[in-house]
PDB file of C-alpha atoms in Angstrom:
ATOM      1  CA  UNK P  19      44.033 -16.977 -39.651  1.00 53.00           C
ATOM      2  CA  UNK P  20      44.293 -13.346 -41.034  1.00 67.00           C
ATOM      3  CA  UNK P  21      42.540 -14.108 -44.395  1.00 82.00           C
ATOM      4  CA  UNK P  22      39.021 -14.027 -44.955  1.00 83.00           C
ATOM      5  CA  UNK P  23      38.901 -17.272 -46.677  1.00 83.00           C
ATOM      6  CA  UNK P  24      40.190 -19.019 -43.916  1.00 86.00           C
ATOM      7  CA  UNK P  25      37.081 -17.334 -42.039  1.00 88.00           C
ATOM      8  CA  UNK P  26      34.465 -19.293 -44.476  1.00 89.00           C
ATOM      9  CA  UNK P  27      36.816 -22.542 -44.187  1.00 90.00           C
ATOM     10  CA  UNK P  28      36.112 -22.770 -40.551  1.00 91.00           C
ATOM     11  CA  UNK P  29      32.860 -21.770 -40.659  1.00 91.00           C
ATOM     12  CA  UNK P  30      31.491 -23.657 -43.568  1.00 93.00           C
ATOM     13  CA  UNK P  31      33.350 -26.782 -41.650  1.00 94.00           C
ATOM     14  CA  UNK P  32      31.467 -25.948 -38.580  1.00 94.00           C
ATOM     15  CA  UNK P  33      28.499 -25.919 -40.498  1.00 94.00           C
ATOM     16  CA  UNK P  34      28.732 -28.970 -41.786  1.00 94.00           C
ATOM     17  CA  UNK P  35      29.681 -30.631 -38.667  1.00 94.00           C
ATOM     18  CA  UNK P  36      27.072 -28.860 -36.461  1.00 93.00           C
ATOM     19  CA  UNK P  37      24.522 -30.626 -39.388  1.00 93.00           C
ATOM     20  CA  UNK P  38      26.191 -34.056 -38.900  1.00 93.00           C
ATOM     21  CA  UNK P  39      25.609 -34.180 -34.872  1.00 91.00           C
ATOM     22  CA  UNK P  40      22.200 -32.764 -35.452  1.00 90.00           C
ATOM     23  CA  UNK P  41      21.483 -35.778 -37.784  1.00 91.00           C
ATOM     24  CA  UNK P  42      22.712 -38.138 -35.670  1.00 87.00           C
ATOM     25  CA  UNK P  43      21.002 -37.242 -32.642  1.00 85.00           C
ATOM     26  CA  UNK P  44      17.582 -36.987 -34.615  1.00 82.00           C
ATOM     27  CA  UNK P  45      18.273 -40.451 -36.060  1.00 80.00           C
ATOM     28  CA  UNK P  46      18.452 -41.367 -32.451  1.00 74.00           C
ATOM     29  CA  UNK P  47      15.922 -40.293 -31.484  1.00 77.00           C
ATOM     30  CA  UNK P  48      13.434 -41.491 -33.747  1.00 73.00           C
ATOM     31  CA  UNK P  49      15.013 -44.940 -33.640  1.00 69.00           C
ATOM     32  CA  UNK P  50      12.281 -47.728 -33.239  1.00 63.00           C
ATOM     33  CA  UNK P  51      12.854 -49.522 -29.408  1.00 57.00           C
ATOM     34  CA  UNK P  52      13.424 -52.742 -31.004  1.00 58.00           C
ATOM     35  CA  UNK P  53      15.989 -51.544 -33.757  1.00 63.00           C
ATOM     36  CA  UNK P  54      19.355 -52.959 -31.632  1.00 62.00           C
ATOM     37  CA  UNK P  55      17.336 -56.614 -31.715  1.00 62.00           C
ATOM     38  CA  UNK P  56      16.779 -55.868 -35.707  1.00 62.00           C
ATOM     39  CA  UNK P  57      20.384 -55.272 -35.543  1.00 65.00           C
ATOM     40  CA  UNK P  58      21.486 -58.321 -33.640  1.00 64.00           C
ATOM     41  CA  UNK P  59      19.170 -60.515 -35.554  1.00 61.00           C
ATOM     42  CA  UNK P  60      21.248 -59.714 -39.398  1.00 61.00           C
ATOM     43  CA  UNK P  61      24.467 -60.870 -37.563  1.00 65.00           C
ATOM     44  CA  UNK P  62      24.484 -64.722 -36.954  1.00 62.00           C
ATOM     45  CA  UNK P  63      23.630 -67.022 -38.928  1.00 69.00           C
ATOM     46  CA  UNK P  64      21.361 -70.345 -38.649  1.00 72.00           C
ATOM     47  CA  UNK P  65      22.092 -73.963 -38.815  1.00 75.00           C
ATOM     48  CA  UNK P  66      19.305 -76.208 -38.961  1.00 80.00           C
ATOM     49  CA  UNK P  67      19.324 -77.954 -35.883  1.00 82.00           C
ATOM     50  CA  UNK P  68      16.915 -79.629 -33.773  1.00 85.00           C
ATOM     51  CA  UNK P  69      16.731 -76.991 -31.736  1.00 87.00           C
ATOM     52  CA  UNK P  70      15.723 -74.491 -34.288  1.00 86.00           C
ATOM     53  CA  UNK P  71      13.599 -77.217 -35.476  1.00 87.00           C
ATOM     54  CA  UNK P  72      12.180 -77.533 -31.556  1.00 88.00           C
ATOM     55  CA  UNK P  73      11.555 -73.928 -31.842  1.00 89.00           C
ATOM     56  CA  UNK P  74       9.747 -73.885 -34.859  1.00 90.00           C
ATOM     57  CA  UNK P  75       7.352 -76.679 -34.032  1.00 89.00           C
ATOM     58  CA  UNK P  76       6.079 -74.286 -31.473  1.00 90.00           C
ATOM     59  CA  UNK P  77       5.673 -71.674 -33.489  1.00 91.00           C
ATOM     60  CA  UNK P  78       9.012 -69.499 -33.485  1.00 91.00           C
ATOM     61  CA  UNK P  79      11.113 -67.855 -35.878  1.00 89.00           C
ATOM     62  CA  UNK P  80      14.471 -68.211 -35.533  1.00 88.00           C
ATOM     63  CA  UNK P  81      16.686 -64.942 -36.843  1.00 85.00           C
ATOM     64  CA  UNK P  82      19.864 -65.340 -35.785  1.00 83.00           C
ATOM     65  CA  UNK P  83      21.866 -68.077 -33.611  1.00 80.00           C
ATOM     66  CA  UNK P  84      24.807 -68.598 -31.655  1.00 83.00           C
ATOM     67  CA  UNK P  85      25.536 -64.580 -30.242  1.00 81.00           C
ATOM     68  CA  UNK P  86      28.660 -63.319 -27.801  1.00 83.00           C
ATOM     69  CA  UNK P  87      28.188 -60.135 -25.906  1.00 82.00           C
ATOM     70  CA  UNK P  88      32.168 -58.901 -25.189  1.00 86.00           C
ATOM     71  CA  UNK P  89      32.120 -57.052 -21.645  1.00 87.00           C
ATOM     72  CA  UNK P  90      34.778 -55.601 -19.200  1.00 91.00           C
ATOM     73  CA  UNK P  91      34.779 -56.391 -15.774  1.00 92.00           C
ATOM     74  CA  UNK P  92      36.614 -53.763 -13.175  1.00 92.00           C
ATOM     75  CA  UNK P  93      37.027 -54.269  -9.435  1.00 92.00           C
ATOM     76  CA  UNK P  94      38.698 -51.528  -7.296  1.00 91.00           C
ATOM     77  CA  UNK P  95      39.378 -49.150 -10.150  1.00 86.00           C
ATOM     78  CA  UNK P  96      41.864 -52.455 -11.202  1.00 89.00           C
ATOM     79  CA  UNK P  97      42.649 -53.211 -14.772  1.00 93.00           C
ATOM     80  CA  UNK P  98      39.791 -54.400 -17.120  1.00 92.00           C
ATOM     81  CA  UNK P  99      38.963 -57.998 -17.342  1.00 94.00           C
ATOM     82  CA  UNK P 100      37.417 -59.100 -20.343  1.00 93.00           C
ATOM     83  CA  UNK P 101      34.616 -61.365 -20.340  1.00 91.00           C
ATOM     84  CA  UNK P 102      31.096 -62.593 -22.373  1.00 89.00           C
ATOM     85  CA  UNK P 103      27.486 -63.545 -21.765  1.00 87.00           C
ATOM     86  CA  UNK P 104      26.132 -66.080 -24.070  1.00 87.00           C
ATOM     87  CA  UNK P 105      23.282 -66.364 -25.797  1.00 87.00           C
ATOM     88  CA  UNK P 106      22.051 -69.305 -28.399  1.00 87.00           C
ATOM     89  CA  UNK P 107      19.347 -67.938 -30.233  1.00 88.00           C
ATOM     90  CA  UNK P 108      17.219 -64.562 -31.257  1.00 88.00           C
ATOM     91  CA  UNK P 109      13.664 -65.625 -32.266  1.00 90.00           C
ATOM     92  CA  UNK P 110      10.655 -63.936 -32.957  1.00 89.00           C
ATOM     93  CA  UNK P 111       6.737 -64.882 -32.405  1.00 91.00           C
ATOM     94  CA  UNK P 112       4.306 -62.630 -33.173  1.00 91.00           C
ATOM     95  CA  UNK P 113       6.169 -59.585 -33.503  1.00 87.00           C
ATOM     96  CA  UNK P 114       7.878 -60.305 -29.965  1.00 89.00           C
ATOM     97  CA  UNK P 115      11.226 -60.611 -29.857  1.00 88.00           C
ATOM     98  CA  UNK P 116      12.856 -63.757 -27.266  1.00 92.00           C
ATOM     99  CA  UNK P 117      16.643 -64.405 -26.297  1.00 91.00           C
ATOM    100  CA  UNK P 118      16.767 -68.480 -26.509  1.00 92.00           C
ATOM    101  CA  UNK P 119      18.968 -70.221 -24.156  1.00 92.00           C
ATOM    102  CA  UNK P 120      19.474 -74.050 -24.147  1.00 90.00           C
ATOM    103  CA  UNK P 121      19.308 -75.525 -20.965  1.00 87.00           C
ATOM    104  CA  UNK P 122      22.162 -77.698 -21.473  1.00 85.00           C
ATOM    105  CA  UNK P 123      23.262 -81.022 -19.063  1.00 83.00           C
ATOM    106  CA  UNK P 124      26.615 -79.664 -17.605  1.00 88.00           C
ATOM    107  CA  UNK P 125      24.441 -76.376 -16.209  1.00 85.00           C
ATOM    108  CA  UNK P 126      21.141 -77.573 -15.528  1.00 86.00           C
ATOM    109  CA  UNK P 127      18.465 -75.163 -14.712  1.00 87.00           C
ATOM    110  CA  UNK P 128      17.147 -74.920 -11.496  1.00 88.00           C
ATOM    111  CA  UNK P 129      13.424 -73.200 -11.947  1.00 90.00           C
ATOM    112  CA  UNK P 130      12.908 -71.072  -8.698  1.00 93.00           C
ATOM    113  CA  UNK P 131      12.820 -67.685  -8.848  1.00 91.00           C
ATOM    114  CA  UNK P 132      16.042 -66.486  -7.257  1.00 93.00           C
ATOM    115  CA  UNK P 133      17.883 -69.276  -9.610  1.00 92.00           C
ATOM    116  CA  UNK P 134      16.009 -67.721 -12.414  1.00 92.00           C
ATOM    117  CA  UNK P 135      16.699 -64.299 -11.393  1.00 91.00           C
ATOM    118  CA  UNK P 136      20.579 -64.805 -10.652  1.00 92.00           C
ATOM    119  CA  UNK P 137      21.235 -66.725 -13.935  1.00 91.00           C
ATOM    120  CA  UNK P 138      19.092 -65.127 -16.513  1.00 91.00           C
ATOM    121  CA  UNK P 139      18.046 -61.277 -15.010  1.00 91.00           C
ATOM    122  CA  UNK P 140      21.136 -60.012 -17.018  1.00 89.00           C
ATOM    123  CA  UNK P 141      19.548 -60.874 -20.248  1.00 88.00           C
ATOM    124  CA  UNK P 142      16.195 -59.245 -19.777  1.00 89.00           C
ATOM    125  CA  UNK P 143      18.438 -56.225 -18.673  1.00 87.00           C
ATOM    126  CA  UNK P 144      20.783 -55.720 -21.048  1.00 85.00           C
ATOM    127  CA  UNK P 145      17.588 -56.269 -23.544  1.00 84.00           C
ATOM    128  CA  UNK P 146      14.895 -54.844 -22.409  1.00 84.00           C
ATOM    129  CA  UNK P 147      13.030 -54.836 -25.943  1.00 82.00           C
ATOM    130  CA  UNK P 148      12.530 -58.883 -25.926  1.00 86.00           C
ATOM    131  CA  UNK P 149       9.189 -59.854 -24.645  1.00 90.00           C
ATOM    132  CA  UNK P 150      11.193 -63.168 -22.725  1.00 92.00           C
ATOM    133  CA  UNK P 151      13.650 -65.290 -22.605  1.00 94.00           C
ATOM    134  CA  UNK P 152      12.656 -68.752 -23.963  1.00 94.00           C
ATOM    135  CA  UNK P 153      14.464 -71.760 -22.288  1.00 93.00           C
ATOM    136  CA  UNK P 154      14.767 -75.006 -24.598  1.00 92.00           C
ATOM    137  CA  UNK P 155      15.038 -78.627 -22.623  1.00 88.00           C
ATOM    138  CA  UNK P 156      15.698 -80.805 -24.887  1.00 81.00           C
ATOM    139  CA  UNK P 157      15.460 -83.832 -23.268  1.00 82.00           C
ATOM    140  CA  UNK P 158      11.724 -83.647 -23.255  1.00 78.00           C
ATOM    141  CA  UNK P 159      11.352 -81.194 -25.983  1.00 84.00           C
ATOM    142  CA  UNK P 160      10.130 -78.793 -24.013  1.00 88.00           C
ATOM    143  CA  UNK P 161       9.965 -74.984 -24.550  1.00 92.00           C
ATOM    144  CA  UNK P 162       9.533 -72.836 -21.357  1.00 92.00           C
ATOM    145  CA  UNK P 163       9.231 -68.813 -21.248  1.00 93.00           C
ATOM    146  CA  UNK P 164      10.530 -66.447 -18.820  1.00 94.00           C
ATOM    147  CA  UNK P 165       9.984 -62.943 -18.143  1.00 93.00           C
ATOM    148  CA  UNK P 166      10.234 -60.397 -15.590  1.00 91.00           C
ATOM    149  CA  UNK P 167       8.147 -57.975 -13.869  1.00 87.00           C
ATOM    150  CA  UNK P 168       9.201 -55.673 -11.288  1.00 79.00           C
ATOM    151  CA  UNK P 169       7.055 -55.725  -8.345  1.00 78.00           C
ATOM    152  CA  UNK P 170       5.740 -52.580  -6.058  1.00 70.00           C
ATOM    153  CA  UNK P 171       8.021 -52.420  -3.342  1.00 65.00           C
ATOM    154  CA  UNK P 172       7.289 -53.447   0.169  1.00 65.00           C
ATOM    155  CA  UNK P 173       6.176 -51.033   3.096  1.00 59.00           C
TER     156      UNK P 173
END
């Protein structure tokens, strides 16, 4: 790189990538909290169902259905196994976002709170935007809503 125009290559090419990063870390920045739901919620579509209609009698919205969320799992620095967390619905009531899961026969639900916690803590985790995570039983067409709150630890 002896010539001069080589020079204003490189710099007008750092330049214009020191501008991109900039941009993209402001954009980042200033992202709304709830922009990865937004996200989520353009990506599946909805069949009318009678879930979604269960959900809309009380008062939901549903956005999006039916959602896989890819992960790797690694023990002892071992090789990657692939796996997914399920989710049926994304649903929105007054400007709250909810995950929806259907309690479904072959997994039944068992309502205490370390059952709750050990099945559906994951969830509220890996979104922490949603305001709950609504659980739909069918069989009495029944809508129940679960959220977490971490407590002040013990002395």
């Amino acid at each position: 790189m002896d010539s001069v125009g080589d020079w204003v290559i490189m710099l007008v090419a750092a330049i214009v990538m020191g501008w991109w990063i900039v941009r993209r870390l402001d954009r980042w920045l200033h992202e709304p909290p709830d922009a990865r739901l937004r996200k989520l919620a353009t990506k599946g579509g909805v069949e009318e169902d009678e879930y979604v209609l269960l959900l809309k009698e009380h008062g939901f919205q549903v956005l999006s259905g039916k959602h896989r969320i890819p992960l790797g799992v690694a023990v002892d620095n071992g090789s990657v196994m692939p796996t997914r967390l399920y989710f049926d619905y994304l649903a929105e009531k007054d400007n709250k976002y909810y995950l929806v899961k259907l309690d479904r026969p072959r997994q039944p639900m068992e309502w205490t709170a370390s059952a709750l916690r050990e099945r559906l803590l994951v969830y509220a985790l890996l979104f922490p935007d949603c305001h709950g995570i609504v659980i739909v039983l069918p069989q009495g067409r029944q809508i129940k809503t679960v959220r977490f709150k971490v407590e002040a630890g013990e002395k």
